[in-house]
Amino acid sequence: MPITLKNRHQIEKMRSAGRLVAHTLLVVGEHVKPGVTTAELDQVAEEYIRKHGAVPSFKGYRGFPASICVSINEVICHGIPSVRRLEEGDIVGIDIGAILDGWHGDCCITFPVGRVDARSQKLLDVTREALNRGIEAAGPGKRLGDIGAAIQQYVESHGFSVVREYTGHGIGRKLHDEPTVLHYGTPNTGIPMRPGMVFTIEPMVNAGKPGTRLLNDGWTVVTADGSRSAQFEHTIAITDKGIEILSLP
């Protein structure tokens, strides 16, 4: 499928959607505390999104039953909100999407729940910085492989591993579009980045090995070895001058 390039007006629309998602994450993050259920976090997010004239991107998408993905500890991605309560020392990835004026925003943060152990904190720090390294590797004339290579090199230098099966993606009027953005790879390979391309970078980093396992609910993905996993995500646009992060508050 061809990559749909966005014009300045369309990117402005996506900036508004991305900003709403970023603000929603900050609001939800204030509720991330021991004893709170993940269903309660989902309700906070959905109410905030709808209050601001948007609808959740994820709810009903391919049958997903909730407005946010909530991924605790060994869950890599696509965790379904439930009556499970957060506990002190957990880490919880919250992935949120919203449709505003027909355009999607998408962003993810992994939060510590109370005080976490040193290895979990390092996992959070490395994953957040891996996202930053991936963004720094993006720009007009560069190649998608540069993003994955920068992320993989940084993550593996700290003794962690990058999930292979789940990737970044093009985004716009569709939640998932071309191109596919790998979080591992080789420099100077892949599709050249051109102004007007808009996509997510969302490295999923495991404290152990990169293997994954899909649970019986058909959505929840966990680490095969039971190690913890973290994810951070931004939506970015390639511009004539470089890049713009669209999912900032």
mmCIF file of C-alpha atoms in Angstrom:
data_model
loop_
_atom_site.group_PDB
_atom_site.id
_atom_site.type_symbol
_atom_site.label_atom_id
_atom_site.label_comp_id
_atom_site.label_asym_id
_atom_site.label_seq_id
_atom_site.Cartn_x
_atom_site.Cartn_y
_atom_site.Cartn_z
ATOM 1 C CA MET A 1 0.000 0.000 0.000
ATOM 2 C CA PRO A 2 1.242 3.514 -0.744
ATOM 3 C CA ILE A 3 2.172 5.907 2.051
ATOM 4 C CA THR A 4 -0.274 8.803 2.381
ATOM 5 C CA LEU A 5 1.559 12.116 2.797
ATOM 6 C CA LYS A 6 -0.168 14.783 4.878
ATOM 7 C CA ASN A 7 -0.259 18.488 4.066
ATOM 8 C CA ARG A 8 0.252 21.288 6.566
ATOM 9 C CA HIS A 9 -3.461 21.616 7.350
ATOM 10 C CA GLN A 10 -3.839 17.878 7.958
ATOM 11 C CA ILE A 11 -0.787 17.804 10.209
ATOM 12 C CA GLU A 12 -2.308 20.676 12.178
ATOM 13 C CA LYS A 13 -5.421 18.551 12.699
ATOM 14 C CA MET A 14 -3.261 15.642 13.830
ATOM 15 C CA ARG A 15 -1.380 17.925 16.205
ATOM 16 C CA SER A 16 -4.702 18.745 17.896
ATOM 17 C CA ALA A 17 -5.559 15.041 18.202
ATOM 18 C CA GLY A 18 -2.090 14.246 19.501
ATOM 19 C CA ARG A 19 -2.215 17.042 22.050
ATOM 20 C CA LEU A 20 -5.556 15.755 23.347
ATOM 21 C CA VAL A 21 -4.132 12.260 23.788
ATOM 22 C CA ALA A 22 -1.087 13.643 25.601
ATOM 23 C CA HIS A 23 -3.287 15.613 27.989
ATOM 24 C CA THR A 24 -5.454 12.536 28.543
ATOM 25 C CA LEU A 25 -2.369 10.549 29.512
ATOM 26 C CA LEU A 26 -1.367 13.207 32.039
ATOM 27 C CA VAL A 27 -4.849 13.142 33.582
ATOM 28 C CA VAL A 28 -4.885 9.339 33.737
ATOM 29 C CA GLY A 29 -1.362 9.360 35.151
ATOM 30 C CA GLU A 30 -2.586 11.347 38.159
ATOM 31 C CA HIS A 31 -4.813 8.374 39.022
ATOM 32 C CA VAL A 32 -2.054 5.752 38.763
ATOM 33 C CA LYS A 33 -1.788 4.748 42.411
ATOM 34 C CA PRO A 34 -1.861 1.524 44.422
ATOM 35 C CA GLY A 35 -5.427 0.255 44.818
ATOM 36 C CA VAL A 36 -6.849 1.805 41.655
ATOM 37 C CA THR A 37 -8.380 -0.615 39.159
ATOM 38 C CA THR A 38 -7.397 -0.517 35.517
ATOM 39 C CA ALA A 39 -11.097 -0.243 34.633
ATOM 40 C CA GLU A 40 -11.209 2.992 36.626
ATOM 41 C CA LEU A 41 -8.280 4.339 34.593
ATOM 42 C CA ASP A 42 -10.160 3.410 31.422
ATOM 43 C CA GLN A 43 -13.232 5.327 32.605
ATOM 44 C CA VAL A 44 -11.162 8.428 33.405
ATOM 45 C CA ALA A 45 -9.625 8.360 29.929
ATOM 46 C CA GLU A 46 -12.877 7.828 28.052
ATOM 47 C CA GLU A 47 -14.691 10.573 29.940
ATOM 48 C CA TYR A 48 -11.868 13.046 29.306
ATOM 49 C CA ILE A 49 -11.652 12.207 25.593
ATOM 50 C CA ARG A 50 -15.409 12.526 25.042
ATOM 51 C CA LYS A 51 -15.593 15.709 27.136
ATOM 52 C CA HIS A 52 -13.180 17.283 24.651
ATOM 53 C CA GLY A 53 -15.222 16.420 21.575
ATOM 54 C CA ALA A 54 -13.337 13.288 20.513
ATOM 55 C CA VAL A 55 -13.939 9.549 20.636
ATOM 56 C CA PRO A 56 -11.543 6.795 21.749
ATOM 57 C CA SER A 57 -9.649 5.257 18.836
ATOM 58 C CA PHE A 58 -9.325 1.846 20.437
ATOM 59 C CA LYS A 59 -12.863 1.144 21.673
ATOM 60 C CA GLY A 60 -14.422 -1.298 19.237
ATOM 61 C CA TYR A 61 -11.340 -1.293 16.990
ATOM 62 C CA ARG A 62 -11.176 -4.844 15.632
ATOM 63 C CA GLY A 63 -13.351 -5.755 18.603
ATOM 64 C CA PHE A 64 -11.167 -4.280 21.373
ATOM 65 C CA PRO A 65 -13.479 -3.774 24.359
ATOM 66 C CA ALA A 66 -12.002 -0.674 26.033
ATOM 67 C CA SER A 67 -10.788 2.871 25.451
ATOM 68 C CA ILE A 68 -7.188 2.342 26.571
ATOM 69 C CA CYS A 69 -4.651 -0.456 26.645
ATOM 70 C CA VAL A 70 -3.287 -1.129 30.139
ATOM 71 C CA SER A 71 -0.164 -3.286 30.336
ATOM 72 C CA ILE A 72 1.094 -4.250 33.806
ATOM 73 C CA ASN A 73 4.568 -5.655 34.515
ATOM 74 C CA GLU A 74 5.123 -8.619 32.140
ATOM 75 C CA VAL A 75 2.369 -7.428 29.773
ATOM 76 C CA ILE A 76 3.984 -5.913 26.689
ATOM 77 C CA CYS A 77 0.949 -4.367 25.008
ATOM 78 C CA HIS A 78 -2.813 -4.534 24.409
ATOM 79 C CA GLY A 79 -3.741 -5.346 28.006
ATOM 80 C CA ILE A 80 -7.498 -5.083 28.613
ATOM 81 C CA PRO A 81 -8.730 -2.919 31.533
ATOM 82 C CA SER A 82 -10.378 -4.943 34.301
ATOM 83 C CA VAL A 83 -11.084 -5.071 38.029
ATOM 84 C CA ARG A 84 -7.404 -5.775 38.678
ATOM 85 C CA ARG A 85 -5.982 -3.282 41.156
ATOM 86 C CA LEU A 86 -2.584 -1.698 40.783
ATOM 87 C CA GLU A 87 -0.063 -2.609 43.471
ATOM 88 C CA GLU A 88 2.907 -0.747 44.899
ATOM 89 C CA GLY A 89 5.972 -1.539 42.791
ATOM 90 C CA ASP A 90 4.078 -2.344 39.583
ATOM 91 C CA ILE A 91 4.854 -0.668 36.291
ATOM 92 C CA VAL A 92 1.902 0.039 34.009
ATOM 93 C CA GLY A 93 1.956 1.007 30.348
ATOM 94 C CA ILE A 94 -1.026 3.121 29.297
ATOM 95 C CA ASP A 95 -1.596 3.452 25.554
ATOM 96 C CA ILE A 96 -4.280 5.903 24.452
ATOM 97 C CA GLY A 97 -5.707 6.855 21.065
ATOM 98 C CA ALA A 98 -8.362 9.434 20.193
ATOM 99 C CA ILE A 99 -10.150 10.563 17.034
ATOM 100 C CA LEU A 100 -10.644 14.323 16.833
ATOM 101 C CA ASP A 101 -12.243 15.815 13.706
ATOM 102 C CA GLY A 102 -11.593 12.565 11.865
ATOM 103 C CA TRP A 103 -7.872 12.342 12.707
ATOM 104 C CA HIS A 104 -6.163 9.959 15.119
ATOM 105 C CA GLY A 105 -3.729 10.760 17.900
ATOM 106 C CA ASP A 106 -1.720 7.980 19.597
ATOM 107 C CA CYS A 107 0.657 8.031 22.560
ATOM 108 C CA CYS A 108 1.867 5.743 25.366
ATOM 109 C CA ILE A 109 3.653 6.167 28.702
ATOM 110 C CA THR A 110 4.720 3.503 31.189
ATOM 111 C CA PHE A 111 4.199 4.736 34.739
ATOM 112 C CA PRO A 112 5.695 3.477 37.991
ATOM 113 C CA VAL A 113 3.114 2.648 40.642
ATOM 114 C CA GLY A 114 4.474 4.131 43.836
ATOM 115 C CA ARG A 115 8.119 3.173 44.380
ATOM 116 C CA VAL A 116 9.580 0.564 42.045
ATOM 117 C CA ASP A 117 12.752 -1.499 42.279
ATOM 118 C CA ALA A 118 15.971 -0.270 40.675
ATOM 119 C CA ARG A 119 15.828 -2.613 37.683
ATOM 120 C CA SER A 120 12.272 -1.586 36.844
ATOM 121 C CA GLN A 121 13.244 2.080 37.073
ATOM 122 C CA LYS A 122 16.191 1.445 34.759
ATOM 123 C CA LEU A 123 13.837 -0.305 32.318
ATOM 124 C CA LEU A 124 11.581 2.767 32.297
ATOM 125 C CA ASP A 125 14.505 5.147 31.862
ATOM 126 C CA VAL A 126 16.106 3.146 29.045
ATOM 127 C CA THR A 127 12.816 2.716 27.167
ATOM 128 C CA ARG A 128 12.002 6.429 27.395
ATOM 129 C CA GLU A 129 15.474 7.325 26.145
ATOM 130 C CA ALA A 130 15.225 4.695 23.388
ATOM 131 C CA LEU A 131 12.146 6.524 22.104
ATOM 132 C CA ASN A 132 14.108 9.780 22.188
ATOM 133 C CA ARG A 133 16.981 8.159 20.256
ATOM 134 C CA GLY A 134 14.537 6.847 17.664
ATOM 135 C CA ILE A 135 13.010 10.303 17.209
ATOM 136 C CA GLU A 136 16.463 11.871 16.871
ATOM 137 C CA ALA A 137 17.269 9.366 14.102
ATOM 138 C CA ALA A 138 14.225 10.462 12.072
ATOM 139 C CA GLY A 139 14.134 13.198 9.467
ATOM 140 C CA PRO A 140 13.764 13.940 5.751
ATOM 141 C CA GLY A 141 16.213 11.951 3.627
ATOM 142 C CA LYS A 142 16.982 9.487 6.402
ATOM 143 C CA ARG A 143 15.669 5.928 6.281
ATOM 144 C CA LEU A 144 13.286 4.048 8.537
ATOM 145 C CA GLY A 145 16.033 1.564 9.367
ATOM 146 C CA ASP A 146 17.943 4.392 11.038
ATOM 147 C CA ILE A 147 15.186 4.655 13.656
ATOM 148 C CA GLY A 148 15.191 0.958 14.492
ATOM 149 C CA ALA A 149 18.985 0.775 14.555
ATOM 150 C CA ALA A 150 19.259 3.678 17.003
ATOM 151 C CA ILE A 151 16.680 2.136 19.329
ATOM 152 C CA GLN A 152 18.137 -1.378 19.196
ATOM 153 C CA GLN A 153 21.719 -0.252 19.767
ATOM 154 C CA TYR A 154 20.788 1.805 22.817
ATOM 155 C CA VAL A 155 18.484 -0.801 24.365
ATOM 156 C CA GLU A 156 20.869 -3.706 23.921
ATOM 157 C CA SER A 157 23.803 -1.677 25.255
ATOM 158 C CA HIS A 158 21.936 -1.645 28.575
ATOM 159 C CA GLY A 159 21.269 -5.387 28.611
ATOM 160 C CA PHE A 160 17.613 -5.238 27.612
ATOM 161 C CA SER A 161 15.886 -6.443 24.444
ATOM 162 C CA VAL A 162 13.561 -4.992 21.810
ATOM 163 C CA VAL A 163 10.258 -6.681 20.954
ATOM 164 C CA ARG A 164 10.187 -7.612 17.262
ATOM 165 C CA GLU A 165 6.559 -8.550 16.535
ATOM 166 C CA TYR A 166 4.902 -5.236 17.444
ATOM 167 C CA THR A 167 5.881 -2.058 15.660
ATOM 168 C CA GLY A 168 5.251 1.597 15.031
ATOM 169 C CA HIS A 169 2.901 2.498 12.201
ATOM 170 C CA GLY A 170 1.633 5.165 9.902
ATOM 171 C CA ILE A 171 -1.344 7.072 11.257
ATOM 172 C CA GLY A 172 -3.848 9.633 10.033
ATOM 173 C CA ARG A 173 -7.496 9.067 9.206
ATOM 174 C CA LYS A 174 -6.676 5.407 9.882
ATOM 175 C CA LEU A 175 -5.271 4.295 13.233
ATOM 176 C CA HIS A 176 -2.885 1.869 11.546
ATOM 177 C CA ASP A 177 -1.536 2.759 8.121
ATOM 178 C CA GLU A 178 1.686 2.558 6.150
ATOM 179 C CA PRO A 179 4.586 2.579 6.829
ATOM 180 C CA THR A 180 5.543 -0.093 9.364
ATOM 181 C CA VAL A 181 8.212 1.276 11.711
ATOM 182 C CA LEU A 182 10.490 -1.390 13.196
ATOM 183 C CA HIS A 183 12.263 -0.770 16.497
ATOM 184 C CA TYR A 184 15.314 -2.757 15.438
ATOM 185 C CA GLY A 185 17.292 -2.828 12.222
ATOM 186 C CA THR A 186 20.261 -1.674 10.202
ATOM 187 C CA PRO A 187 21.261 1.931 9.454
ATOM 188 C CA ASN A 188 20.758 3.212 5.886
ATOM 189 C CA THR A 189 18.088 0.609 5.093
ATOM 190 C CA GLY A 190 14.348 0.841 4.655
ATOM 191 C CA ILE A 191 12.054 3.431 3.122
ATOM 192 C CA PRO A 192 13.394 6.998 2.873
ATOM 193 C CA MET A 193 11.500 9.434 5.073
ATOM 194 C CA ARG A 194 9.758 12.247 3.189
ATOM 195 C CA PRO A 195 8.021 15.420 4.347
ATOM 196 C CA GLY A 196 4.359 14.688 5.021
ATOM 197 C CA MET A 197 4.918 11.221 6.465
ATOM 198 C CA VAL A 198 3.286 10.789 9.875
ATOM 199 C CA PHE A 199 3.884 7.710 12.007
ATOM 200 C CA THR A 200 4.351 6.426 15.524
ATOM 201 C CA ILE A 201 7.567 5.334 17.173
ATOM 202 C CA GLU A 202 6.736 3.118 20.153
ATOM 203 C CA PRO A 203 9.541 0.833 21.328
ATOM 204 C CA MET A 204 8.527 -2.060 23.556
ATOM 205 C CA VAL A 205 11.506 -3.105 25.654
ATOM 206 C CA ASN A 206 11.794 -6.276 27.715
ATOM 207 C CA ALA A 207 13.983 -6.646 30.774
ATOM 208 C CA GLY A 208 14.700 -10.210 29.664
ATOM 209 C CA LYS A 209 14.580 -11.812 26.234
ATOM 210 C CA PRO A 210 12.536 -10.408 23.318
ATOM 211 C CA GLY A 211 10.147 -13.353 22.971
ATOM 212 C CA THR A 212 6.391 -12.745 23.244
ATOM 213 C CA ARG A 213 3.260 -14.774 23.952
ATOM 214 C CA LEU A 214 -0.384 -13.988 23.168
ATOM 215 C CA LEU A 215 -2.883 -14.833 25.906
ATOM 216 C CA ASN A 216 -6.171 -16.624 25.319
ATOM 217 C CA ASP A 217 -8.173 -13.381 25.284
ATOM 218 C CA GLY A 218 -6.689 -12.750 21.831
ATOM 219 C CA TRP A 219 -5.313 -9.342 22.800
ATOM 220 C CA THR A 220 -2.957 -9.373 25.774
ATOM 221 C CA VAL A 221 0.693 -9.872 24.805
ATOM 222 C CA VAL A 222 3.167 -10.882 27.529
ATOM 223 C CA THR A 223 6.874 -11.586 27.680
ATOM 224 C CA ALA A 224 7.603 -15.255 27.019
ATOM 225 C CA ASP A 225 10.047 -15.399 29.940
ATOM 226 C CA GLY A 226 7.892 -13.478 32.442
ATOM 227 C CA SER A 227 10.241 -10.495 32.602
ATOM 228 C CA ARG A 228 8.881 -6.975 32.830
ATOM 229 C CA SER A 229 8.283 -4.828 29.763
ATOM 230 C CA ALA A 230 7.929 -1.086 29.168
ATOM 231 C CA GLN A 231 6.686 1.045 26.278
ATOM 232 C CA PHE A 232 6.805 4.726 25.369
ATOM 233 C CA GLU A 233 5.253 6.169 22.218
ATOM 234 C CA HIS A 234 5.000 9.417 20.289
ATOM 235 C CA THR A 235 3.397 10.320 16.978
ATOM 236 C CA ILE A 236 5.775 12.301 14.755
ATOM 237 C CA ALA A 237 5.557 14.128 11.435
ATOM 238 C CA ILE A 238 8.419 14.418 8.966
ATOM 239 C CA THR A 239 8.761 18.033 7.811
ATOM 240 C CA ASP A 240 10.974 19.950 5.403
ATOM 241 C CA LYS A 241 13.063 21.099 8.376
ATOM 242 C CA GLY A 242 13.216 17.825 10.322
ATOM 243 C CA ILE A 243 10.562 16.316 12.557
ATOM 244 C CA GLU A 244 7.717 17.482 14.756
ATOM 245 C CA ILE A 245 6.369 15.510 17.713
ATOM 246 C CA LEU A 246 2.582 15.728 17.435
ATOM 247 C CA SER A 247 1.738 14.025 20.725
ATOM 248 C CA LEU A 248 3.042 16.623 23.171
ATOM 249 C CA PRO A 249 0.781 18.271 25.788
#
